Structures are given as C-alpha cells and as structure tokens.
Short mmCIF file of C-alpha atoms in Angstrom, two decimals:
data_model
loop_
_atom_site.label_atom_id
_atom_site.label_comp_id
_atom_site.label_asym_id
_atom_site.label_seq_id
_atom_site.Cartn_x
_atom_site.Cartn_y
_atom_site.Cartn_z
CA MET A 1 -50.26 297.92 -191.47
CA PRO A 2 -51.25 294.26 -191.35
CA LYS A 3 -53.76 292.67 -193.60
CA ILE A 4 -56.56 290.26 -192.62
CA LEU A 5 -57.68 287.79 -195.15
CA PHE A 6 -61.08 286.47 -194.34
CA LEU A 7 -61.85 283.19 -195.98
CA PRO A 8 -65.19 282.81 -197.68
CA ASN A 9 -68.21 282.10 -195.36
CA LYS A 10 -71.41 281.15 -197.18
CA ILE A 11 -73.61 283.07 -194.81
CA ILE A 12 -71.93 286.39 -194.16
CA LEU A 13 -69.01 286.63 -196.56
CA PRO A 14 -69.59 284.39 -199.63
CA ASN A 15 -66.57 285.80 -201.49
CA GLY A 16 -64.17 286.38 -198.63
CA ALA A 17 -62.52 289.61 -198.15
CA GLU A 18 -59.09 291.23 -197.54
CA ILE A 19 -58.91 294.32 -195.34
CA ILE A 20 -56.15 296.36 -193.71
CA ALA A 21 -56.12 296.64 -189.94
CA LYS A 22 -54.30 298.60 -187.30
CA THR A 23 -51.82 296.90 -184.99
CA GLY A 24 -53.54 296.58 -181.53
CA GLU A 25 -57.02 296.58 -183.02
CA THR A 26 -59.21 293.55 -182.39
CA ILE A 27 -60.14 291.34 -185.33
CA LEU A 28 -63.85 292.14 -184.62
CA ASP A 29 -63.41 295.86 -184.69
CA ALA A 30 -61.36 295.72 -187.89
CA ALA A 31 -64.06 293.51 -189.51
CA LEU A 32 -66.96 295.80 -188.39
CA LYS A 33 -65.11 298.91 -189.73
CA ASN A 34 -65.07 297.12 -193.04
CA ASN A 35 -68.74 296.04 -193.18
CA ILE A 36 -67.95 292.41 -192.31
CA GLN A 37 -70.78 291.62 -189.90
CA ILE A 38 -69.36 289.07 -187.53
CA GLU A 39 -72.02 288.27 -184.91
CA HIS A 40 -71.13 289.64 -181.41
CA ALA A 41 -74.14 289.09 -179.12
CA CYS A 42 -72.48 290.14 -175.92
CA GLU A 43 -71.25 293.46 -177.31
CA LYS A 44 -67.53 292.50 -177.13
CA SER A 45 -67.55 291.57 -173.47
CA CYS A 46 -66.11 288.05 -173.76
CA ALA A 47 -69.35 286.47 -172.49
CA CYS A 48 -70.48 284.51 -175.51
CA THR A 49 -68.99 282.74 -178.45
CA THR A 50 -70.74 284.31 -181.41
CA CYS A 51 -67.54 285.97 -182.60
CA HIS A 52 -65.52 282.73 -182.54
CA CYS A 53 -63.03 282.59 -185.32
CA ILE A 54 -60.21 280.26 -186.42
CA ILE A 55 -56.86 281.65 -187.21
CA LYS A 56 -55.41 279.81 -190.19
CA LYS A 57 -52.22 281.89 -190.55
CA GLY A 58 -50.45 284.29 -188.20
CA PHE A 59 -51.68 282.90 -184.93
CA SER A 60 -48.38 283.54 -183.02
CA SER A 61 -48.47 287.32 -183.98
CA LEU A 62 -51.72 287.87 -182.12
CA SER A 63 -52.27 288.94 -178.50
CA LYS A 64 -52.19 286.23 -175.86
CA CYS A 65 -55.39 284.52 -174.97
CA SER A 66 -56.64 285.51 -171.49
CA GLU A 67 -57.96 283.01 -169.01
CA LYS A 68 -61.46 284.47 -169.42
CA GLU A 69 -61.27 284.03 -173.17
CA GLU A 70 -60.09 280.40 -172.79
CA ASP A 71 -62.96 279.70 -170.40
CA THR A 72 -65.51 281.27 -172.85
CA LEU A 73 -63.93 279.41 -175.81
CA ASP A 74 -64.61 276.14 -173.96
CA LYS A 75 -68.25 276.77 -174.64
CA ALA A 76 -67.97 277.41 -178.31
CA TRP A 77 -69.14 275.02 -180.90
CA ASN A 78 -66.37 273.26 -183.03
CA VAL A 79 -63.31 274.82 -181.32
CA GLU A 80 -59.95 274.17 -182.85
CA GLU A 81 -56.48 274.54 -181.65
CA LYS A 82 -56.14 278.01 -183.10
CA SER A 83 -59.63 279.26 -182.25
CA ARG A 84 -60.07 282.75 -180.77
CA LEU A 85 -62.76 285.15 -179.93
CA SER A 86 -62.49 287.93 -182.45
CA CYS A 87 -63.64 290.51 -179.85
CA GLN A 88 -60.62 289.81 -177.71
CA THR A 89 -57.90 289.07 -180.19
CA LYS A 90 -55.64 291.96 -180.91
CA ILE A 91 -53.82 292.10 -184.24
CA GLY A 92 -50.00 292.15 -184.18
CA LYS A 93 -47.77 293.30 -186.99
CA LYS A 94 -48.10 290.38 -189.31
CA ASN A 95 -50.79 289.47 -191.89
CA ILE A 96 -53.30 286.84 -190.76
CA ILE A 97 -55.83 284.57 -192.35
CA VAL A 98 -59.18 284.08 -190.51
CA GLU A 99 -62.05 281.64 -190.95
CA ILE A 100 -65.38 282.55 -189.56
CA PRO A 101 -67.16 279.21 -188.74
CA TYR A 102 -70.53 278.68 -190.27
CA TYR A 103 -72.22 277.99 -186.86
CA SER A 104 -72.06 279.32 -183.37
CA SER A 105 -73.65 277.97 -180.23
CA ASN A 106 -75.01 281.39 -179.49
CA TYR A 107 -75.81 282.56 -183.04
CA ILE A 108 -78.80 285.00 -183.03
CA LYS A 109 -79.23 286.31 -186.61
#
C-alpha cells in the first residue's frame, strides 16, 4: 500500500505525518481516517478550495484532474503547477509527498 508523507503545517499538522493509504482512495479520505483534519467545507463535492494541497512528489501516479477540478482550482489561493484538491485526487500505487498550504480562500476554521 502506498504511503503519504504530509509535510509539516504549522496550523493543523505541526510535526507532519506519514500514513498508509489504499490505492484508489482520495488523499482527503486517507487523511481524515488518520485524524489529519484537512478542511473540506463543501463536503467533498469539488465546489470549494479548502482542501487544496500541493503534491511535492508522486504527482504522475495520481488520478487525472477533471475539468471540474481544474475550474475549481482556478479559484484557489496560491495555486502551483502540482496543486490538486485532496477530495478529488485518488491515490495510485506510488508513495507521495503532500503539502497542505497554510491558507485557503475558503478557510472556515
């Protein structure tokens, strides 16, 4: 099973974390199962950008980005080339490294 290394985030994950995920599971679902509280204001419906993450390693092993996800990401704060919405991104068979940005344009907590 692939591993996800979450880089430290001073707000929700000060020490970072490494978890095991299932292939085909979304990054958000894997995080939530492991008590990593990534914001998801739209309840995983690809309607906001609170679960925005940046894939630092393993980007090509993830599911393809849908047109809807790309359109939603256009509204995210500080989008990078390898940005994804964690609620939409399914994990492949390779380990990945994920950065959770400090800020989100729709952050509610």
